[in-house]
Coordinates of C-alpha atoms and ligand atoms in Angstrom, one line a residue:
M821 CA 110.2 115.2 115.6
I822 CA 108.0 112.5 117.1
S823 CA 108.2 112.3 121.0
E824 CA 110.0 109.4 122.6
E825 CA 106.8 108.3 124.3
V826 CA 104.9 108.1 121.0
V827 CA 107.8 106.3 119.4
E828 CA 107.7 103.7 122.2
K829 CA 104.0 103.1 121.5
Y830 CA 104.6 102.6 117.8
L831 CA 107.4 100.2 118.6
K832 CA 105.2 98.2 120.9
A833 CA 102.4 98.0 118.3
G834 CA 105.0 97.0 115.7
S835 CA 106.5 94.2 117.8
I836 CA 103.1 92.8 118.6
A837 CA 102.0 93.0 114.9
S838 CA 105.1 91.3 113.6
R839 CA 105.0 88.5 116.2
V840 CA 101.3 87.8 115.5
R841 CA 102.0 87.9 111.7
R842 CA 104.7 85.3 112.1
E843 CA 102.4 83.1 114.2
A844 CA 99.6 83.5 111.8
E845 CA 101.7 82.3 108.9
S846 CA 102.1 78.9 110.6
L847 CA 98.3 78.6 111.1
V848 CA 97.5 78.8 107.4
K849 CA 96.7 75.2 106.2
P850 CA 94.1 73.9 103.8
G851 CA 90.7 73.4 105.5
V852 CA 91.3 75.8 108.3
S853 CA 88.2 77.9 109.0
L854 CA 88.6 81.6 108.2
V855 CA 86.6 82.6 111.3
E856 CA 88.8 80.6 113.6
L857 CA 92.0 81.8 111.9
T858 CA 90.9 85.5 112.2
E859 CA 89.7 85.2 115.8
A860 CA 92.9 83.4 116.8
I861 CA 94.9 86.3 115.4
E862 CA 92.7 89.0 116.9
S863 CA 92.7 87.4 120.4
R864 CA 96.5 87.0 120.3
I865 CA 96.9 90.8 119.6
M866 CA 94.9 91.5 122.7
E867 CA 96.7 88.9 124.8
L868 CA 100.0 90.6 123.9
G869 CA 98.7 94.0 125.0
G870 CA 97.5 95.6 121.8
Q871 CA 94.1 96.2 120.1
P872 CA 93.2 95.3 116.6
A873 CA 93.5 98.5 114.5
F874 CA 91.1 96.9 112.0
P875 CA 89.5 93.5 111.5
V876 CA 92.2 91.0 110.3
N877 CA 91.9 90.8 106.5
I878 CA 92.2 87.4 104.9
S879 CA 92.2 87.8 101.2
I880 CA 92.5 84.7 99.0
N881 CA 93.7 84.3 95.4
D882 CA 92.3 87.1 93.2
V883 CA 90.9 88.9 96.3
A884 CA 93.4 91.7 97.0
A885 CA 92.1 93.3 100.2
H886 CA 89.3 94.2 102.6
Y887 CA 87.8 90.7 103.2
T888 CA 87.2 89.7 106.8
P889 CA 85.0 86.7 107.7
M890 CA 81.3 87.3 108.4
P891 CA 79.9 85.9 111.6
G892 CA 79.3 82.2 111.1
D893 CA 81.3 82.3 107.8
Q894 CA 81.8 78.7 106.6
S895 CA 84.7 79.5 104.3
M896 CA 88.0 77.6 104.7
I897 CA 91.5 78.0 103.3
P898 CA 91.3 76.3 99.9
D899 CA 94.0 73.9 98.7
S900 CA 96.9 75.4 96.8
S901 CA 95.7 79.0 97.3
V902 CA 97.5 82.3 97.7
V903 CA 96.5 83.7 101.1
K904 CA 97.2 87.3 102.2
I905 CA 96.9 88.1 105.9
D906 CA 96.8 91.8 106.8
I907 CA 97.1 92.7 110.4
G908 CA 96.7 96.0 112.2
V909 CA 97.6 96.6 115.9
H910 CA 97.2 99.8 117.9
V911 CA 98.6 100.8 121.2
D912 CA 96.7 103.9 122.5
G913 CA 95.8 104.7 118.9
Y914 CA 99.3 104.4 117.5
I915 CA 99.1 101.9 114.7
A916 CA 101.3 99.2 113.1
D917 CA 100.0 97.8 109.8
T918 CA 101.7 94.7 108.4
A919 CA 100.9 91.9 105.9
T920 CA 102.2 88.7 104.6
T921 CA 101.3 86.1 102.0
V922 CA 101.3 82.3 102.4
T923 CA 100.9 79.7 99.7
L924 CA 101.1 75.9 100.0
N925 CA 101.7 75.6 96.3
P926 CA 105.4 76.0 95.3
A927 CA 104.3 77.2 91.8
Y928 CA 103.2 80.5 93.3
E929 CA 106.4 81.2 95.2
P930 CA 107.8 83.5 92.5
L931 CA 104.6 85.7 92.7
L932 CA 105.1 85.9 96.5
E933 CA 108.8 86.6 96.2
S934 CA 108.2 89.5 93.8
A935 CA 106.1 91.4 96.3
E936 CA 108.4 90.5 99.2
K937 CA 111.5 91.7 97.4
A938 CA 109.7 94.8 96.3
L939 CA 109.0 95.7 99.9
E940 CA 112.7 95.2 100.7
S941 CA 113.7 97.5 97.8
A942 CA 111.2 100.1 99.0
L943 CA 112.5 100.0 102.5
K944 CA 116.0 100.7 101.2
V945 CA 115.1 103.9 99.5
I946 CA 112.8 105.4 102.2
G947 CA 114.0 108.4 104.1
N948 CA 113.2 112.0 105.0
G949 CA 112.7 114.1 101.9
V950 CA 112.4 111.2 99.5
P951 CA 109.6 111.7 96.9
V952 CA 106.9 109.0 97.2
N953 CA 107.2 108.0 93.5
Y954 CA 110.9 107.0 94.1
V955 CA 109.5 104.4 96.5
G956 CA 106.9 103.4 93.9
K957 CA 109.7 103.1 91.3
A958 CA 111.6 100.7 93.6
I959 CA 108.5 98.6 94.0
E960 CA 107.6 98.6 90.4
D961 CA 111.1 97.7 89.1
S962 CA 111.4 94.9 91.6
I963 CA 108.1 93.3 90.7
R964 CA 108.4 93.7 86.9
M965 CA 112.0 92.3 86.9
R966 CA 110.4 89.1 88.2
G967 CA 107.8 89.0 85.4
F968 CA 104.8 90.3 87.4
K969 CA 102.8 93.5 87.6
P970 CA 102.3 95.9 90.6
I971 CA 98.7 96.7 91.4
R972 CA 98.6 100.4 90.4
N973 CA 95.4 101.4 92.2
L974 CA 96.4 100.2 95.6
T975 CA 98.9 102.2 97.6
G976 CA 100.8 102.5 100.8
H977 CA 99.7 105.3 103.1
S978 CA 100.6 107.7 105.9
I979 CA 99.3 106.8 109.4
D980 CA 98.3 109.0 112.3
R981 CA 96.9 108.4 115.7
F982 CA 93.6 106.4 115.3
I983 CA 93.8 107.2 111.5
I984 CA 94.8 104.3 109.3
H985 CA 95.1 106.4 106.1
S986 CA 96.0 110.0 107.0
G987 CA 96.3 111.5 103.5
V988 CA 99.6 110.7 101.9
S989 CA 99.5 107.8 99.4
I990 CA 102.6 105.9 98.5
P991 CA 102.2 104.5 94.9
N992 CA 103.2 100.9 94.0
Y993 CA 104.6 102.2 90.6
N994 CA 106.5 105.2 89.4
D995 CA 103.6 107.6 89.4
Y996 CA 105.0 110.9 88.1
R997 CA 101.9 112.7 89.5
A998 CA 102.9 111.7 93.1
K999 CA 105.3 114.5 94.0
H1000 CA 104.9 114.4 97.8
K1001 CA 108.1 114.1 99.8
L1002 CA 108.3 111.9 102.9
V1003 CA 108.6 113.9 106.1
D1004 CA 108.7 112.9 109.8
G1005 CA 105.8 110.5 110.4
V1006 CA 104.6 107.0 110.1
Y1007 CA 104.0 105.2 106.7
A1008 CA 102.7 101.8 105.7
I1009 CA 104.5 100.5 102.6
E1010 CA 102.5 97.7 100.9
P1011 CA 103.4 96.3 97.4
F1012 CA 100.9 94.1 95.8
A1013 CA 102.0 91.9 92.8
T1014 CA 99.8 90.0 90.4
N1015 CA 99.9 87.8 87.3
G1016 CA 96.8 89.6 86.1
E1017 CA 96.5 93.1 84.6
G1018 CA 97.5 95.1 87.7
L1019 CA 94.3 96.7 88.8
V1020 CA 91.7 96.0 91.4
K1021 CA 88.0 96.7 91.2
D1022 CA 85.3 96.8 93.9
S1023 CA 83.3 93.6 94.4
P1024 CA 79.7 93.8 95.6
T1025 CA 80.7 92.4 99.0
I1026 CA 81.2 94.7 102.0
A1027 CA 82.7 93.3 105.2
I1028 CA 84.5 96.4 106.7
Y1029 CA 83.1 99.8 107.7
S1030 CA 84.3 102.9 109.5
L1031 CA 82.9 106.1 111.0
R1032 CA 83.5 109.3 109.1
G1033 CA 83.9 111.4 112.2
A1034 CA 82.5 112.1 115.6
P1035 CA 78.8 111.5 115.7
R1036 CA 76.0 113.8 116.9
P1037 CA 75.6 113.3 120.7
R1038 CA 72.0 111.9 120.5
D1039 CA 72.9 109.0 118.2
E1040 CA 73.4 106.1 120.7
L1041 CA 74.8 103.5 118.4
L1042 CA 77.2 105.8 116.6
K1043 CA 78.3 107.2 120.0
K1044 CA 79.1 103.6 121.1
L1045 CA 81.0 102.9 117.9
W1046 CA 82.9 106.1 118.2
E1047 CA 84.0 105.4 121.8
T1048 CA 85.4 102.0 120.7
Y1049 CA 86.7 102.5 117.2
K1050 CA 87.0 106.3 116.5
T1051 CA 87.6 106.3 112.7
L1052 CA 89.2 102.9 112.8
P1053 CA 87.6 100.2 110.7
F1054 CA 85.3 97.5 112.2
C1055 CA 83.1 94.6 111.0
L1056 CA 79.9 92.8 111.5
R1057 CA 81.7 90.0 113.3
W1058 CA 82.8 92.4 116.0
L1059 CA 79.4 94.2 116.3
S1060 CA 77.5 91.0 116.6
K1061 CA 79.3 90.4 119.9
T1062 CA 78.3 93.6 121.5
L1063 CA 74.8 94.2 120.0
E1064 CA 72.1 91.7 121.0
S1065 CA 72.3 89.6 117.8
I1066 CA 73.8 89.2 114.4
D1067 CA 70.4 90.3 113.0
S1068 CA 70.3 93.6 114.9
A1069 CA 74.0 94.3 114.1
Q1070 CA 73.3 93.7 110.5
R1071 CA 70.2 95.9 110.5
A1072 CA 72.1 98.7 112.3
L1073 CA 74.9 98.6 109.7
K1074 CA 72.5 98.5 106.8
E1075 CA 70.7 101.6 108.1
L1076 CA 73.9 103.5 108.7
T1077 CA 75.2 102.6 105.3
T1078 CA 72.0 103.6 103.5
H1079 CA 72.0 107.0 105.2
G1080 CA 75.7 107.6 104.3
R1081 CA 76.6 107.8 108.0
I1082 CA 79.5 105.3 107.7
H1083 CA 82.2 104.6 105.2
T1084 CA 82.3 101.2 103.6
Y1085 CA 85.2 99.2 102.2
P1086 CA 84.1 97.0 99.4
V1087 CA 86.1 93.8 99.0
L1088 CA 88.7 94.5 96.2
V1089 CA 89.4 91.9 93.5
E1090 CA 92.0 91.8 90.8
A1091 CA 90.2 93.1 87.7
S1092 CA 91.3 90.3 85.4
G1093 CA 91.0 87.6 88.0
G1094 CA 94.8 87.4 88.5
L1095 CA 96.4 86.0 91.7
V1096 CA 97.6 88.6 94.1
S1097 CA 100.4 88.6 96.7
Q1098 CA 101.1 91.4 99.3
Y1099 CA 103.7 92.3 101.9
E1100 CA 103.5 95.3 104.2
H1101 CA 105.6 97.0 106.8
T1102 CA 105.1 100.1 108.8
V1103 CA 108.0 102.6 109.0
L1104 CA 108.6 105.5 111.3
I1105 CA 110.7 108.5 110.0
N1106 CA 112.0 110.7 112.7
G1107 CA 114.6 113.2 111.6
R1108 CA 117.4 111.1 109.9
E1109 CA 116.2 108.0 111.6
V1110 CA 114.1 105.4 109.8
I1111 CA 112.7 102.6 111.9
T1112 CA 110.7 99.7 110.5
T1113 CA 108.4 99.0 113.4
T1114 CA 107.0 95.6 112.1
I1115 CA 110.2 93.6 111.4
Ligands
MN2114 MN1 97.6 96.5 106.0
MN2115 MN1 98.1 99.4 105.0

């Protein structure tokens, strides 16, 4: 069982995340700067008493995940695009992970709806003892019924304190190899739908990083990163605020990456260039009780 005190913290993180997600939806307009949008969301999280659990991801059109604006990024929300906003909030390390998709082009509504309904179907089947591929089947059926494909190599995930992906993956299709059964714990469920082939691949761009574990004590920069983020993801935009300059932050990240001291998250794009929609909620399973923390 998860203690009441911990449940409270997950619920607080969840209510901040869902509130900020709703507010973010109304800020998505063509021509809005991605830096401004991201920073508005991140400051709102802190204003409401949470901390960002990872840099806000803003992934547009065929970009599925892991993009966060660089410092001084000139990109804007393009006309008639499909915009995914993925938000993480933690309270004392207890994380809520939630995402939504916005489009200002009505032609893409069915693509959005397919992932949104898939998330609803997944939440209906979730419970203690349920095999993860049942959840994947609910997602896949719901997306295919509406004429789209689930993205097979992106998954939901179990969550632990300060750990965004703690080992269990929840497939977005009926993956017979995925035999794990859900137990007490916290899980992010995140269907992705596409009009492309249903796979993502790495792009050469890297915007998000995380530490692999506690650093050796003599490494000053890693120590500082560890104190702030533990193994939670961070980005250049954040570091350039605490290190002297963007240049020195960039040099530090490059050096750490070259030496394999940090984990990188390449920006993921749909392999055939298809448009991608995503919805995500975090659920907490505690005995027979299943609470969606990000509604
Ligand atoms: Mn997410
Ligand atoms: Mn997630």
